[in-house]
Coordinates of C-alpha atoms and ligand atoms in Angstrom, one line a residue:
M1 CA 22.4 13.4 76.7
R2 CA 24.5 12.0 73.3
I3 CA 25.2 14.0 70.5
I4 CA 26.3 12.7 67.3
V5 CA 29.3 15.1 65.5
T6 CA 29.7 15.3 61.6
G7 CA 33.2 16.1 59.4
A8 CA 34.0 14.9 62.6
N9 CA 37.8 14.3 61.5
G10 CA 37.7 18.8 60.5
Q11 CA 39.0 21.4 62.4
L12 CA 35.9 21.7 65.1
G13 CA 34.8 18.1 64.8
Q14 CA 38.1 17.5 66.4
E15 CA 38.5 20.0 68.8
L16 CA 34.4 19.1 69.6
L17 CA 35.6 15.4 70.2
R18 CA 38.8 16.4 72.6
L19 CA 37.2 18.3 74.4
P20 CA 38.5 17.5 78.0
N21 CA 35.8 16.2 80.0
A22 CA 34.8 19.0 82.4
E23 CA 34.1 21.2 79.5
R24 CA 31.7 18.5 78.1
Q25 CA 29.2 19.6 80.3
G26 CA 28.1 15.8 80.9
V27 CA 27.2 15.1 77.6
S28 CA 28.9 12.1 75.1
L29 CA 29.8 12.7 72.1
L30 CA 30.3 10.6 69.0
G31 CA 32.3 11.4 66.3
F32 CA 31.5 10.0 62.2
G33 CA 34.3 11.3 59.7
R34 CA 33.1 10.8 56.1
G35 CA 34.2 7.5 55.7
G36 CA 31.5 6.8 59.0
L37 CA 28.8 9.0 58.0
D38 CA 29.2 10.5 54.4
V39 CA 26.1 12.9 55.1
T40 CA 25.2 12.7 50.8
S41 CA 23.8 9.7 51.5
L42 CA 20.6 9.9 53.4
Q43 CA 19.7 6.2 54.0
S44 CA 23.7 6.6 56.0
C45 CA 22.2 9.7 57.7
R46 CA 19.6 8.0 58.9
E47 CA 20.9 4.3 60.1
I48 CA 23.4 6.5 62.3
V49 CA 20.9 9.1 63.9
K50 CA 18.4 6.1 64.8
R51 CA 21.0 3.8 66.0
Y52 CA 22.8 5.5 68.3
Q53 CA 19.7 7.6 69.3
A54 CA 21.4 10.9 68.7
D55 CA 19.6 13.4 71.3
A56 CA 21.5 15.7 69.0
V57 CA 23.7 16.1 65.4
I58 CA 26.5 18.8 65.4
H59 CA 26.6 19.3 62.0
C60 CA 30.3 20.1 61.1
A61 CA 30.6 18.7 57.8
A62 CA 30.7 20.6 55.2
Y63 CA 32.7 21.1 51.5
T64 CA 35.1 24.3 52.7
A65 CA 37.4 24.3 50.2
V66 CA 36.6 28.3 49.6
D67 CA 38.5 28.6 45.9
K68 CA 37.9 25.5 45.1
A69 CA 34.2 25.3 45.1
E70 CA 34.4 28.5 42.1
S71 CA 35.0 25.4 40.4
E72 CA 33.4 22.6 41.5
P73 CA 30.1 24.3 42.8
D74 CA 27.7 21.2 42.1
E75 CA 29.8 19.2 44.4
A76 CA 30.0 22.4 47.0
F77 CA 26.3 21.9 46.9
R78 CA 25.9 18.5 47.3
I79 CA 27.6 18.4 50.4
N80 CA 26.8 21.6 51.9
A81 CA 23.1 22.4 50.7
E82 CA 22.2 18.4 50.1
G83 CA 24.0 16.9 52.5
T84 CA 22.2 19.5 55.4
R85 CA 18.7 18.3 54.1
N86 CA 19.8 14.6 54.7
I87 CA 21.3 15.4 58.0
A88 CA 18.4 17.6 59.1
L89 CA 15.9 15.6 58.0
A90 CA 17.1 12.0 59.6
A91 CA 17.1 14.4 63.2
K92 CA 13.7 15.2 62.8
E93 CA 12.8 11.8 62.2
F94 CA 14.8 10.5 64.8
G95 CA 13.9 13.0 67.3
A96 CA 17.3 15.5 67.5
K97 CA 18.2 18.5 67.7
L98 CA 20.1 19.6 65.1
V99 CA 23.1 22.3 65.5
Y100 CA 24.2 23.4 62.2
V101 CA 27.5 25.7 61.6
S102 CA 27.2 28.0 58.7
T103 CA 29.9 31.2 57.9
D104 CA 30.1 34.3 57.5
Y105 CA 30.4 34.1 53.9
V106 CA 26.4 34.5 53.8
F107 CA 27.0 38.3 53.5
D108 CA 28.4 40.4 50.1
G109 CA 31.0 42.2 52.7
T110 CA 29.9 45.7 51.9
A111 CA 28.8 46.3 55.5
S112 CA 30.8 49.2 57.8
E113 CA 29.5 47.3 61.1
P114 CA 28.8 43.9 62.3
Y115 CA 26.0 41.9 60.4
K116 CA 22.9 40.8 62.8
E117 CA 21.6 37.0 62.2
G118 CA 18.2 38.9 60.5
D119 CA 20.4 41.4 57.7
A120 CA 20.5 40.2 54.4
T121 CA 22.2 37.2 52.7
K122 CA 23.5 37.6 50.2
P123 CA 26.5 35.2 49.0
R124 CA 29.3 36.1 46.7
T125 CA 31.2 32.9 46.5
A126 CA 29.9 29.2 45.0
Y127 CA 30.8 28.0 49.1
G128 CA 28.4 30.9 50.8
R129 CA 26.1 30.3 48.3
T130 CA 25.8 26.7 49.2
K131 CA 26.6 27.4 53.1
L132 CA 23.3 29.7 53.1
A133 CA 21.5 26.7 50.7
G134 CA 22.3 24.4 53.7
E135 CA 20.8 27.3 56.2
R136 CA 17.5 27.3 53.9
E137 CA 17.2 23.5 54.3
V138 CA 17.1 23.3 57.6
Q139 CA 14.5 25.8 57.7
A140 CA 12.8 23.9 55.5
V141 CA 12.6 20.6 57.3
G142 CA 12.0 22.6 59.9
G143 CA 12.7 20.5 63.3
R144 CA 14.6 21.5 67.0
A145 CA 17.3 23.3 64.7
F146 CA 20.1 25.8 65.7
I147 CA 22.2 27.6 62.8
V148 CA 25.1 28.8 64.1
R149 CA 27.3 31.2 61.8
T150 CA 31.0 32.1 62.4
S151 CA 34.2 32.8 60.2
W152 CA 38.1 32.6 60.9
V153 CA 38.4 29.4 62.4
Y154 CA 41.1 28.5 63.5
G155 CA 42.4 25.5 66.4
K156 CA 44.8 22.9 67.6
Y157 CA 44.0 20.4 64.7
G158 CA 43.7 21.9 61.5
R159 CA 45.5 23.7 59.0
N160 CA 44.7 27.8 59.2
F161 CA 45.4 31.1 59.8
V162 CA 47.6 31.0 62.4
E163 CA 49.7 28.2 61.9
T164 CA 50.3 29.6 58.2
I165 CA 51.6 32.8 59.7
R166 CA 53.6 30.7 62.1
G167 CA 54.9 28.4 59.7
L168 CA 55.8 31.3 57.3
A169 CA 57.7 33.5 60.5
K170 CA 60.5 30.5 60.2
T171 CA 61.2 30.7 56.7
Q172 CA 60.8 33.8 55.7
D173 CA 62.2 37.3 55.8
E174 CA 59.0 39.1 55.2
I175 CA 55.4 38.4 55.5
R176 CA 52.7 40.2 53.8
V177 CA 49.4 40.4 54.6
V178 CA 45.9 41.8 53.8
N179 CA 44.6 45.0 55.8
D180 CA 41.6 46.2 53.8
Q181 CA 39.8 42.9 55.3
F182 CA 38.0 43.4 58.6
G183 CA 36.5 39.4 60.7
S184 CA 36.5 38.2 63.7
P185 CA 38.9 35.5 64.6
T186 CA 37.3 32.2 66.3
Y187 CA 38.7 30.0 68.5
T188 CA 37.4 26.0 67.6
R189 CA 37.6 25.8 71.5
D190 CA 35.4 28.4 72.4
L191 CA 32.9 28.1 69.5
A192 CA 32.6 24.2 70.4
E193 CA 31.9 24.4 73.6
F194 CA 29.2 27.6 72.9
L195 CA 27.5 24.8 70.6
I196 CA 27.5 22.2 73.0
R197 CA 25.8 24.7 75.8
L198 CA 23.3 25.6 72.7
A199 CA 22.4 22.0 72.3
Q200 CA 21.5 22.1 76.0
T201 CA 19.0 23.9 75.3
D202 CA 15.6 24.4 73.6
R203 CA 16.8 28.4 72.6
Y204 CA 16.2 27.1 68.4
G205 CA 17.1 29.7 65.7
L206 CA 19.7 31.4 64.3
Y207 CA 23.1 32.9 66.2
H208 CA 26.2 34.4 64.8
A209 CA 29.0 32.9 67.1
S210 CA 32.5 34.0 66.7
G211 CA 35.5 35.9 69.0
S212 CA 34.5 39.3 70.1
G213 CA 35.1 41.7 68.6
V214 CA 37.0 42.9 64.7
C215 CA 40.4 43.1 63.1
S216 CA 42.5 42.8 59.5
W217 CA 44.3 39.6 59.0
Y218 CA 47.2 42.2 59.0
Q219 CA 46.1 43.1 62.7
F220 CA 45.6 38.9 63.3
A221 CA 49.1 38.5 61.7
R222 CA 50.9 40.8 63.9
A223 CA 48.8 39.3 67.0
I224 CA 50.1 36.1 66.2
L225 CA 53.6 36.9 66.0
E226 CA 53.4 39.0 69.5
D227 CA 52.4 35.8 70.8
A228 CA 54.6 33.7 69.8
G229 CA 58.0 36.1 70.4
V230 CA 58.9 36.8 66.8
R231 CA 60.4 40.2 66.3
D232 CA 62.7 39.4 63.4
V233 CA 60.3 39.3 60.7
K234 CA 58.9 42.1 58.9
L235 CA 55.0 42.4 58.7
V236 CA 53.8 44.4 55.7
P237 CA 50.2 45.7 55.1
C238 CA 49.1 45.2 51.4
A239 CA 45.6 45.1 49.8
T240 CA 43.0 42.5 48.6
A241 CA 43.5 43.8 45.4
D242 CA 47.3 42.4 45.4
H243 CA 46.2 38.3 46.2
P244 CA 43.5 38.0 43.8
R245 CA 41.9 34.5 44.4
P246 CA 39.0 32.8 42.8
A247 CA 36.6 33.3 45.0
P248 CA 36.2 36.8 46.4
R249 CA 36.9 37.5 49.9
P250 CA 34.5 39.5 51.8
A251 CA 35.8 43.0 53.0
Y252 CA 34.2 43.2 56.0
S253 CA 32.6 40.5 58.0
A254 CA 31.7 41.1 61.6
L255 CA 29.0 39.0 63.2
E256 CA 27.0 41.2 66.1
H257 CA 26.4 38.4 68.1
G258 CA 22.7 39.8 69.2
E259 CA 20.6 36.3 69.7
I260 CA 23.3 35.1 72.0
K261 CA 22.5 38.0 74.2
R262 CA 18.8 37.9 73.9
Q263 CA 18.9 34.4 75.0
G264 CA 21.0 35.1 77.4
F265 CA 23.9 32.6 76.5
E266 CA 28.0 33.8 77.7
D267 CA 29.2 35.6 74.4
L268 CA 32.3 34.1 72.8
R269 CA 35.5 36.0 74.5
H270 CA 37.3 38.5 72.8
W271 CA 39.5 37.3 69.9
R272 CA 42.8 38.8 71.2
E273 CA 42.3 37.1 74.9
A274 CA 41.5 33.5 72.6
L275 CA 44.3 33.6 70.3
S276 CA 47.0 34.2 73.8
A277 CA 44.9 30.8 75.0
Y278 CA 45.1 28.7 72.2
M279 CA 49.0 30.2 71.8
R280 CA 49.8 28.9 75.6
D281 CA 47.6 25.7 74.4
Ligands
LIG301 N1 37.2 27.5 58.6 C1 36.7 28.5 58.7 O1 36.9 29.6 58.5 C2 35.3 28.5 58.6 C3 34.4 29.7 58.7 C4 32.8 29.8 59.0 C5 31.9 28.5 58.7 N2 33.1 27.4 58.8 C6 32.4 26.6 59.0 O2 32.8 25.5 59.9 C7 32.3 24.1 59.8 C8 33.3 23.4 59.8 O3 34.7 23.9 59.4 P1 36.1 23.6 59.9 O4 37.3 24.4 59.9 O5 36.3 22.2 60.6 O6 36.5 22.5 58.5 P2 37.7 21.5 57.7 O7 38.3 21.1 58.3 O8 37.1 21.4 56.4 O9 36.4 19.6 57.7 C9 35.3 20.0 57.8 C10 34.8 18.0 57.2 O10 34.2 18.0 56.9 C11 34.3 16.3 55.7 N3 33.3 16.5 55.4 C12 33.2 16.6 53.6 N4 32.4 16.4 52.8 C13 31.6 15.5 53.6 C14 30.5 14.4 53.3 N5 29.8 14.0 52.1 N6 30.2 13.5 54.5 C15 30.8 13.4 55.6 N7 31.8 14.7 55.9 C16 32.2 15.6 54.8 C17 35.7 16.5 55.9 O11 36.8 15.7 55.1 P3 37.0 15.3 54.3 O12 38.3 16.0 54.8 O13 37.1 13.4 54.1 O14 37.0 16.3 53.1 C18 36.3 17.6 56.7 O15 36.7 16.4 57.7 C19 32.1 24.0 58.3 O16 30.5 23.8 58.4 C20 32.2 25.1 57.9 O17 31.3 25.2 57.0 C21 34.3 27.4 58.9

């Protein structure tokens, strides 16, 4: 099986392309960064899917600057909605499956228990609206497609919360972290392996795939420092209101993995266990 990866220079794209052979389950992966495949060009999407005779496309390319999207909503829409339509059309035309990676930001964050796949969406940010528009494009094109919502992604190949906390711990005596936003950290490795398993099946549809379990950013930071063996830095819980940002963050965005279980897939491991594995890696 031959799988094309869009956004191959991003955090998740790089993880997919660097998975050890044993984890690739016999599939060959071909990655394209923005330079090799700009998803805003339908022509490029068609050319690449056709030329490489892809059996599936894992679509990781996205406009992911959540705060900046508030002042650049058109650009975010062009990439996240129109770009997703382009790749969905190309995949359908040439008989490839599509895996579209979406986000917990499609929800408004007012829940108090994990969001189910079928729960009502209500994005509160330009990023969330454009990613949801991407989901709708995938559904409208109607090929053999999977939509996979994930959250709080970190890994070896990008800037992320884990590395930010580790970096701050080297230079600060005290770190303030919000303790009133809850969600599920997701290690790119676990997500990448799930996406590859999924792409090999025909169990199309909408999935939630994040690290299992729920925590606050503060609890996540505490676990990071614990695993990094940092004891001389004071971690101080604070409120979201103390850190206003252009794009409001969901207060609660844990995702229930109902479809993973119903379709008989192995669930992603607990976020705490995954974090320790990441720190060891
Ligand atoms: N990170 C998270 O916490 C998180 C949470 C939930 C869902 N997600 C979703 O997970 C997916 C992967 O995220 P990530 O963390 O790997 O993001 P990332 O590191 O920002 O990677 C996204 C990649 O997409 C590329 N890209 C942007 N516009 C493009 C275009 N027009 N054509 C082709 N490539 C383009 C970017 O290239 P440039 O570097 O050139 O801009 C970047 O390499 C995205 O769909 C994101 O929405 C992420």
